[in-house]
Coordinates of C-alpha atoms in Angstrom, one line a residue:
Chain A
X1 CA 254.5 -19.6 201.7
X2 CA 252.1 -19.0 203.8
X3 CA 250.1 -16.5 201.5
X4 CA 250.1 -19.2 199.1
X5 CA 248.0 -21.5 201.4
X6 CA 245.8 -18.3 202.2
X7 CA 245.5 -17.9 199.0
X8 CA 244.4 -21.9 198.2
X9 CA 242.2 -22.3 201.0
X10 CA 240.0 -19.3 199.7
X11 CA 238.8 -22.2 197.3
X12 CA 239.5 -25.2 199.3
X13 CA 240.6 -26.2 202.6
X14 CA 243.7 -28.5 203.0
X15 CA 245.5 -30.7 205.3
X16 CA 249.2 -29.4 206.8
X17 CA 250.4 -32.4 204.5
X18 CA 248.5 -31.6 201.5
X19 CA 250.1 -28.3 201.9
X20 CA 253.5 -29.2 202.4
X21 CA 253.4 -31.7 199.4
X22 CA 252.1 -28.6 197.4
X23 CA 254.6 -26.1 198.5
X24 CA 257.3 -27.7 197.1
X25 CA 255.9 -27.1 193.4
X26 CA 256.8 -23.2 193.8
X27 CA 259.6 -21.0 193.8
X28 CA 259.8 -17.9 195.2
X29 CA 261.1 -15.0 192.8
X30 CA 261.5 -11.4 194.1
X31 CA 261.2 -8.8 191.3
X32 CA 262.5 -5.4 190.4
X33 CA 260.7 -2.9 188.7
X34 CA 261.3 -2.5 185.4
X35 CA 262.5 -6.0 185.7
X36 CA 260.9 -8.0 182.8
X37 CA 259.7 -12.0 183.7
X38 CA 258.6 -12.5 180.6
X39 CA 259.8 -11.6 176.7
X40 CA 258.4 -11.6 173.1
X41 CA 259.7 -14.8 172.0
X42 CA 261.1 -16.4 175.2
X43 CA 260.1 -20.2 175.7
X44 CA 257.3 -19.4 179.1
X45 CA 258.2 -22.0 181.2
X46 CA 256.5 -20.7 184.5
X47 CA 253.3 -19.2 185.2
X48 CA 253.3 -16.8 187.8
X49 CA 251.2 -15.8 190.9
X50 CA 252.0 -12.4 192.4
X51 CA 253.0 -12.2 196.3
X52 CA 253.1 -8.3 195.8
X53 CA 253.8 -5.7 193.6
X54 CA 252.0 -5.0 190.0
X55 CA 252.4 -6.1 186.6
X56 CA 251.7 -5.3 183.2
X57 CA 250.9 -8.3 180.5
X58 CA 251.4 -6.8 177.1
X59 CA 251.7 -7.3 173.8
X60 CA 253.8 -5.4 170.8
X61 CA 252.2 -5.5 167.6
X62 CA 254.0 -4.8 164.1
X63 CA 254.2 -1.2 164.2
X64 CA 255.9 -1.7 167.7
X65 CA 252.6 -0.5 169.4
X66 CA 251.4 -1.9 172.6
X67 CA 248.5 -3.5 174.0
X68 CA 248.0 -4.1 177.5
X69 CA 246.4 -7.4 178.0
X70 CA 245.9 -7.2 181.8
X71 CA 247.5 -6.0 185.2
X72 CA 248.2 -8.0 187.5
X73 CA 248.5 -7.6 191.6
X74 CA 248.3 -9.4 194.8
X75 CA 246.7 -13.3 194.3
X76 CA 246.8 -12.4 191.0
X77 CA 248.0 -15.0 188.0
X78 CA 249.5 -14.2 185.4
X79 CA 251.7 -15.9 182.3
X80 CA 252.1 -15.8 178.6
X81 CA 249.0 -18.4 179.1
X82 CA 248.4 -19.4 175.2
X83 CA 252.4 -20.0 175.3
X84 CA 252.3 -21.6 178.9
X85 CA 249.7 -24.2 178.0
X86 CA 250.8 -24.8 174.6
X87 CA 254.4 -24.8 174.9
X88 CA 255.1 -22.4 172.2
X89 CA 256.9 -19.3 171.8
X90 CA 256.0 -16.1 174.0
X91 CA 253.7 -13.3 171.9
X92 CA 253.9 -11.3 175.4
X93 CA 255.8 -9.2 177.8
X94 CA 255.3 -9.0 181.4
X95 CA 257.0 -6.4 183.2
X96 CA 257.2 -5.5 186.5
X97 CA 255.5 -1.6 187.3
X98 CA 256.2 -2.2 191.5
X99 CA 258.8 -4.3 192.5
X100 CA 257.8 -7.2 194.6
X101 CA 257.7 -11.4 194.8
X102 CA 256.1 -14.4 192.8
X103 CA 256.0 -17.6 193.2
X104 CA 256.1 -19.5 189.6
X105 CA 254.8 -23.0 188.9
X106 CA 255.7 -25.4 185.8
X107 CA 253.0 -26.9 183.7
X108 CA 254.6 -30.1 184.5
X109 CA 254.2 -28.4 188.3
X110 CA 250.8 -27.9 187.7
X111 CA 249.7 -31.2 185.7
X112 CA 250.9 -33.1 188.5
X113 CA 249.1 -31.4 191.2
X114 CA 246.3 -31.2 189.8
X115 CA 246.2 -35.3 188.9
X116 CA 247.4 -36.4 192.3
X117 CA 245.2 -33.7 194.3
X118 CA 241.4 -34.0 193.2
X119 CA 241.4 -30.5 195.7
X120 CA 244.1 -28.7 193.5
X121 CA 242.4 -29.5 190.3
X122 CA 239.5 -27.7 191.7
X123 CA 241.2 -25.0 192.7
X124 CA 242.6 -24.5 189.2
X125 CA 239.3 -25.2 187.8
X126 CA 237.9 -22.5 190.0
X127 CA 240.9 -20.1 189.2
X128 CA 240.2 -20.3 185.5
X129 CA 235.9 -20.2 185.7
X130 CA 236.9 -16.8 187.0
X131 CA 239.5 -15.9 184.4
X132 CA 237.1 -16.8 181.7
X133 CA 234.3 -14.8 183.5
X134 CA 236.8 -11.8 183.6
X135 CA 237.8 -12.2 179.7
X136 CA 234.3 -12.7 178.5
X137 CA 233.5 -9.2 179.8
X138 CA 237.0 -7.6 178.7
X139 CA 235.6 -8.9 175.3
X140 CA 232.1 -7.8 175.8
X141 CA 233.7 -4.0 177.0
X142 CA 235.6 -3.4 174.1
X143 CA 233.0 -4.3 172.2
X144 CA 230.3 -2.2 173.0
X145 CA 231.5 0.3 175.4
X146 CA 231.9 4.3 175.7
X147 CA 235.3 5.3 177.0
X148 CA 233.0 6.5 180.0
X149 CA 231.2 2.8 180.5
X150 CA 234.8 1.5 180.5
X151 CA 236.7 3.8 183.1
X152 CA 233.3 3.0 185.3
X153 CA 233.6 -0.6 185.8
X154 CA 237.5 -0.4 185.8
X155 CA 237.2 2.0 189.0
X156 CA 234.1 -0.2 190.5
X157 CA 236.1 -3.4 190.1
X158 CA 239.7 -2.4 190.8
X159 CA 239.6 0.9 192.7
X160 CA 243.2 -0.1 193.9
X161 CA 244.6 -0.5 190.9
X162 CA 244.0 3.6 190.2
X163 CA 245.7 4.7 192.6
X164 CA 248.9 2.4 191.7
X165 CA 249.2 2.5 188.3
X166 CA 250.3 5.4 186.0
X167 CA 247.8 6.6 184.0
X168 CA 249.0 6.3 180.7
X169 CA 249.0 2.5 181.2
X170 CA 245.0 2.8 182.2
X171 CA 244.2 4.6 179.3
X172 CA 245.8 1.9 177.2
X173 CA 244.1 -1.0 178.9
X174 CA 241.3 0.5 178.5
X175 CA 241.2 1.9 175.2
X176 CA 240.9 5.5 175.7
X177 CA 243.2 8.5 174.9
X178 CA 245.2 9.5 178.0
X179 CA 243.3 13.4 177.6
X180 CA 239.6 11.3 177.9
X181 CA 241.1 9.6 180.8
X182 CA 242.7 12.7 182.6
X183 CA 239.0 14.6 182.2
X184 CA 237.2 11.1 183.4
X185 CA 239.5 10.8 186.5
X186 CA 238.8 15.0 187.5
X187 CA 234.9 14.3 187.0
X188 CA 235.7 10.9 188.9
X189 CA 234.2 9.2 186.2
X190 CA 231.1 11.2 185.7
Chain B
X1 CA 225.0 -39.8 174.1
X2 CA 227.7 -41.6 172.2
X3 CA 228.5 -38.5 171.0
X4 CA 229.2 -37.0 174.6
X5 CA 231.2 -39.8 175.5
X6 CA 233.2 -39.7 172.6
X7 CA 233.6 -35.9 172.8
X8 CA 234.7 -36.2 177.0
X9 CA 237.0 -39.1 176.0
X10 CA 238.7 -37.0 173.9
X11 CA 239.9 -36.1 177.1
X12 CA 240.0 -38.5 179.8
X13 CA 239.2 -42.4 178.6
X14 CA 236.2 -43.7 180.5
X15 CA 234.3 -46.9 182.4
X16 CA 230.9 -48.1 180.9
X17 CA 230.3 -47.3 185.1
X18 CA 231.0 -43.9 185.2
X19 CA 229.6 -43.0 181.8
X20 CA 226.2 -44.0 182.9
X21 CA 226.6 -42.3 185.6
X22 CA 227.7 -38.7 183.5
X23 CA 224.5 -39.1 181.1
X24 CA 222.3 -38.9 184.0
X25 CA 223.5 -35.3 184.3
X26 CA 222.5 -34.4 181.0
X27 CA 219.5 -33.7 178.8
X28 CA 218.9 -33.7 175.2
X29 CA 217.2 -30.8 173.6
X30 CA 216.5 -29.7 170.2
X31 CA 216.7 -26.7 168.6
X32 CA 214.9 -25.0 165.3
X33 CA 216.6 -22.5 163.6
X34 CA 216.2 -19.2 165.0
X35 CA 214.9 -20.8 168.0
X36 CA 216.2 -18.4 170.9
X37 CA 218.1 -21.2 174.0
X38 CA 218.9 -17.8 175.8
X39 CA 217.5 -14.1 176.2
X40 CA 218.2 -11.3 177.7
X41 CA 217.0 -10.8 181.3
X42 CA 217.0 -14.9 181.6
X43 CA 217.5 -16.9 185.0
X44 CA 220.6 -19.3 183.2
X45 CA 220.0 -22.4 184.3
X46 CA 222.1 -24.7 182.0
X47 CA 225.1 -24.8 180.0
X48 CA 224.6 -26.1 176.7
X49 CA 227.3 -28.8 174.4
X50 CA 225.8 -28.8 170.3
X51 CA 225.7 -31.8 168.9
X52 CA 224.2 -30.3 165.7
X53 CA 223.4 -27.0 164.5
X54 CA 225.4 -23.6 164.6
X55 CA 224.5 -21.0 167.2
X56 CA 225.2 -17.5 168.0
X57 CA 226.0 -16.3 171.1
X58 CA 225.6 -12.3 171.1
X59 CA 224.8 -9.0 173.4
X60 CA 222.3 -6.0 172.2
X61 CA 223.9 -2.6 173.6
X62 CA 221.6 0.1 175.0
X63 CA 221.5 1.3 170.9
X64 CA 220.0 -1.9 170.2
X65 CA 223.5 -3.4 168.3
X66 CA 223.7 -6.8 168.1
X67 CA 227.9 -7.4 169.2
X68 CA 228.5 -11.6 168.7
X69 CA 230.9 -12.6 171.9
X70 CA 231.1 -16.2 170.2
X71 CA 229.6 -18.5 167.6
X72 CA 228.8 -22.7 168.6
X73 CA 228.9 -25.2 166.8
X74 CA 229.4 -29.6 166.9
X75 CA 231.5 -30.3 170.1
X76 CA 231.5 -26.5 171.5
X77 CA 229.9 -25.6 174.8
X78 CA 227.9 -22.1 175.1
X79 CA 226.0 -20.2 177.4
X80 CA 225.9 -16.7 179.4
X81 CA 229.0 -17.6 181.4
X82 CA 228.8 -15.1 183.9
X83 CA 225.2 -15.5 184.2
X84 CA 225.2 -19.4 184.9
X85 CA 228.5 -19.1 187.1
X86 CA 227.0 -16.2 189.3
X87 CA 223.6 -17.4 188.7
X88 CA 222.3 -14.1 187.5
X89 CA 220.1 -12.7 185.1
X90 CA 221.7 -13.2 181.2
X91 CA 223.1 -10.0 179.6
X92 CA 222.9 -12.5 176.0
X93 CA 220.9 -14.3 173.7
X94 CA 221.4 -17.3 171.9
X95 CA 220.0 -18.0 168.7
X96 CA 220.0 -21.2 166.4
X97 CA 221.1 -20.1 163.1
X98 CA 221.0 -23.9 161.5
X99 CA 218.5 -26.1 163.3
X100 CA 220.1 -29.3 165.7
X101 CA 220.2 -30.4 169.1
X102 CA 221.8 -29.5 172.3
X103 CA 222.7 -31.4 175.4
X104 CA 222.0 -29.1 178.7
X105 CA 223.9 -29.6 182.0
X106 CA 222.8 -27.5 185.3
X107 CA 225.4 -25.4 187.2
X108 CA 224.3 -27.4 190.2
X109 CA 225.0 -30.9 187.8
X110 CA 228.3 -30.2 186.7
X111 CA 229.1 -29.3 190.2
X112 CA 228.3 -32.6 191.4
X113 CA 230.1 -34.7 188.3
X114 CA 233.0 -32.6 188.8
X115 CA 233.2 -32.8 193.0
X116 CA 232.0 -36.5 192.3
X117 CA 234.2 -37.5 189.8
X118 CA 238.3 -36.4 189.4
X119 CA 238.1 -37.3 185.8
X120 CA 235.1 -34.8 185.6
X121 CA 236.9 -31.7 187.1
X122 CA 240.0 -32.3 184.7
X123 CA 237.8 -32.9 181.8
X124 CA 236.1 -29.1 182.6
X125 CA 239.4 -27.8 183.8
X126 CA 240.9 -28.6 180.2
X127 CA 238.0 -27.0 178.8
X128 CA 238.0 -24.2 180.5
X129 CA 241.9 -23.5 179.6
X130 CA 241.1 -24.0 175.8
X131 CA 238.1 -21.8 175.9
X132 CA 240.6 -18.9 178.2
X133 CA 243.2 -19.5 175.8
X134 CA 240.4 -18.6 172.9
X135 CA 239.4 -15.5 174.5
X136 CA 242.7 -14.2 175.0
X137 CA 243.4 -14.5 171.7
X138 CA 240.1 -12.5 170.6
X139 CA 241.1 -9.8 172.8
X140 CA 244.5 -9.5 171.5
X141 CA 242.5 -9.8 168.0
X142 CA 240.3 -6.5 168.9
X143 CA 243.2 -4.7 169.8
X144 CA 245.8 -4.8 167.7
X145 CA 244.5 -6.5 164.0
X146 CA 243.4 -5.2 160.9
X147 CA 240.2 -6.2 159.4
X148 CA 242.3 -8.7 157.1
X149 CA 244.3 -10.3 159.7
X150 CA 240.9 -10.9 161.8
X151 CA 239.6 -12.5 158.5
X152 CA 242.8 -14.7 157.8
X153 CA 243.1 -16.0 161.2
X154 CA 239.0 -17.2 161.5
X155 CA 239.6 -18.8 158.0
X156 CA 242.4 -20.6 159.4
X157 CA 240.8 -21.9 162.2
X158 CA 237.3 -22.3 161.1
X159 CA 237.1 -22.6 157.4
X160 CA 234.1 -25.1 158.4
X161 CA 232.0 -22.2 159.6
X162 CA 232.5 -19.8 156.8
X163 CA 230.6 -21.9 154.6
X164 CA 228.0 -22.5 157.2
X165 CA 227.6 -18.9 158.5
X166 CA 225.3 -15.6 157.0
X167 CA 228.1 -13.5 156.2
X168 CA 226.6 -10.3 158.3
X169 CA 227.3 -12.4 160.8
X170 CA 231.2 -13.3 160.4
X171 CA 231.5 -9.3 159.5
X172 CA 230.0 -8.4 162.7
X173 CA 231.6 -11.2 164.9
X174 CA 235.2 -9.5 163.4
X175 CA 234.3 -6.1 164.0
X176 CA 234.6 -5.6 160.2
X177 CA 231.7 -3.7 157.6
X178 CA 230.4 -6.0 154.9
X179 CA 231.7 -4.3 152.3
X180 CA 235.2 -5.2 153.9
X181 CA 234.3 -8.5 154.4
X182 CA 233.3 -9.3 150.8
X183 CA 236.2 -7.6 149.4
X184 CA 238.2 -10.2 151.6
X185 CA 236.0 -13.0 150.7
X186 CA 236.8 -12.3 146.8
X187 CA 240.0 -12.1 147.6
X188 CA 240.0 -14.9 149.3
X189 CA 241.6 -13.3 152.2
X190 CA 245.0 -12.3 150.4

């Protein structure tokens, strides 16, 4: 637990009782790879932040294609989040690509928290400013970008998550065949 | 400034008190149509609710197309997100495409309101999970939809704003030609 207070006090600091009040709001869950958290269709009941390992938040449309959504890796979060907040049905998958722990939090979890902690409300608040920050320029990438543009700020911001995740996944995040990715990645991106 | 109270109490219900105390943070502007709030290479300083009008929020690539990351309208909030969270220069415009007035709020304000103020960080927190949810579901739109499916879910959820927006616009905010659009149109989206 003590990587979820780490984790916290990068937005806020908080009292040893704050903390242990907090703590009890999460579960730990270990994870296998290949192990799925989340289904197409499941009610999400849990959002999830990752202790370790990597995950991949997809989506499979009609013709049973998929569409990677977003990774997700250390002091990540990650959920079906449309589901999560709205109570609804599951459109995604999550599946585990490295095996490794979360620790999950209920809505109701995180709706009480947040109303009896002014400090943990800001800490979600913070959390999702930078979510919506990341989104808006997903949005503003597929959009308007080269295949190129794309790998480039994908290696800039997460030059980790190369090395970690197989590269047919990447290309798919990213929009790209896999045979423009394999020439970006042997002109590293030039 | 009714209309901000009503539109925060949608959310949390508040005190004559602290209401005078919000309004303080805010300033009333108006717009003429294709007034520009934002450009390009901008220092974002504010954050903008509509009470009037319809705005577009959009990006010019190095080929000078225009690529529409959102439209605004009554009770939305816009702005270069990344720009005023990071305080850098804007990578946007916005421009007024039916004349009304805006309400601005500084980064530095809603700081205070929302440290000063519980009912203030919810209310933005709550925000901010409606708008992530929005943009999760335009990224999942951009990957995997046809050009009908993009057209039948904006009619669903704003049938308000195709009667109020140029239709170049709507085509280009779905990533669909015109042509396509105004075969849909006719069709009324079937």
């Amino acid at each position: 637990m003590e990587k979820l207070r780490t984790h916290i006090e990068q937005v806020t600091p908080l009292s040893d009782e704050e903390f242990d009040y907090i703590k009890t709001f999460f579960t730990l869950k270990k994870v296998r790879k290949n192990q799925f958290l989340i289904h197409d269709g499941d009610e999400i009941k849990h959002e999830y932040l990752v202790l370790q390992g990597i995950y991949k938040v997809f989506y499979v449309d009609n013709d049973g294609k998929e569409h990677i959504l977003q990774f997700a890796r250390e002091n990540w979060w990650m959920s079906d989040y449309t589901a999560y907040f709205k109570q609804q049905a599951s459109t995604m998958f999550i599946e585990c690509l490295e095996e490794g722990e979360v620790l999950s939090l209920t809505l109701l979890g995180r709706e009480k928290l947040a109303a009896d902690l002014h400090k943990m409300e800001h800490f979600f608040r913070v959390k999702l400013t930078n979510g919506y920050i990341a989104l808006q320029k997903r949005i503003l990438l597929l959009l308007s970008s080269t295949p190129q543009q794309r790998y480039e700020e994908f290696s800039r911001l997460y030059p980790d998550l190369l090395q970690r995740i197989p590269k047919k996944y990447i290309a798919e995040f990213l929009g790209v065949s896999r045979e423009t990715l394999s020439r970006l990645y042997s002109n590293g991106g030039k």
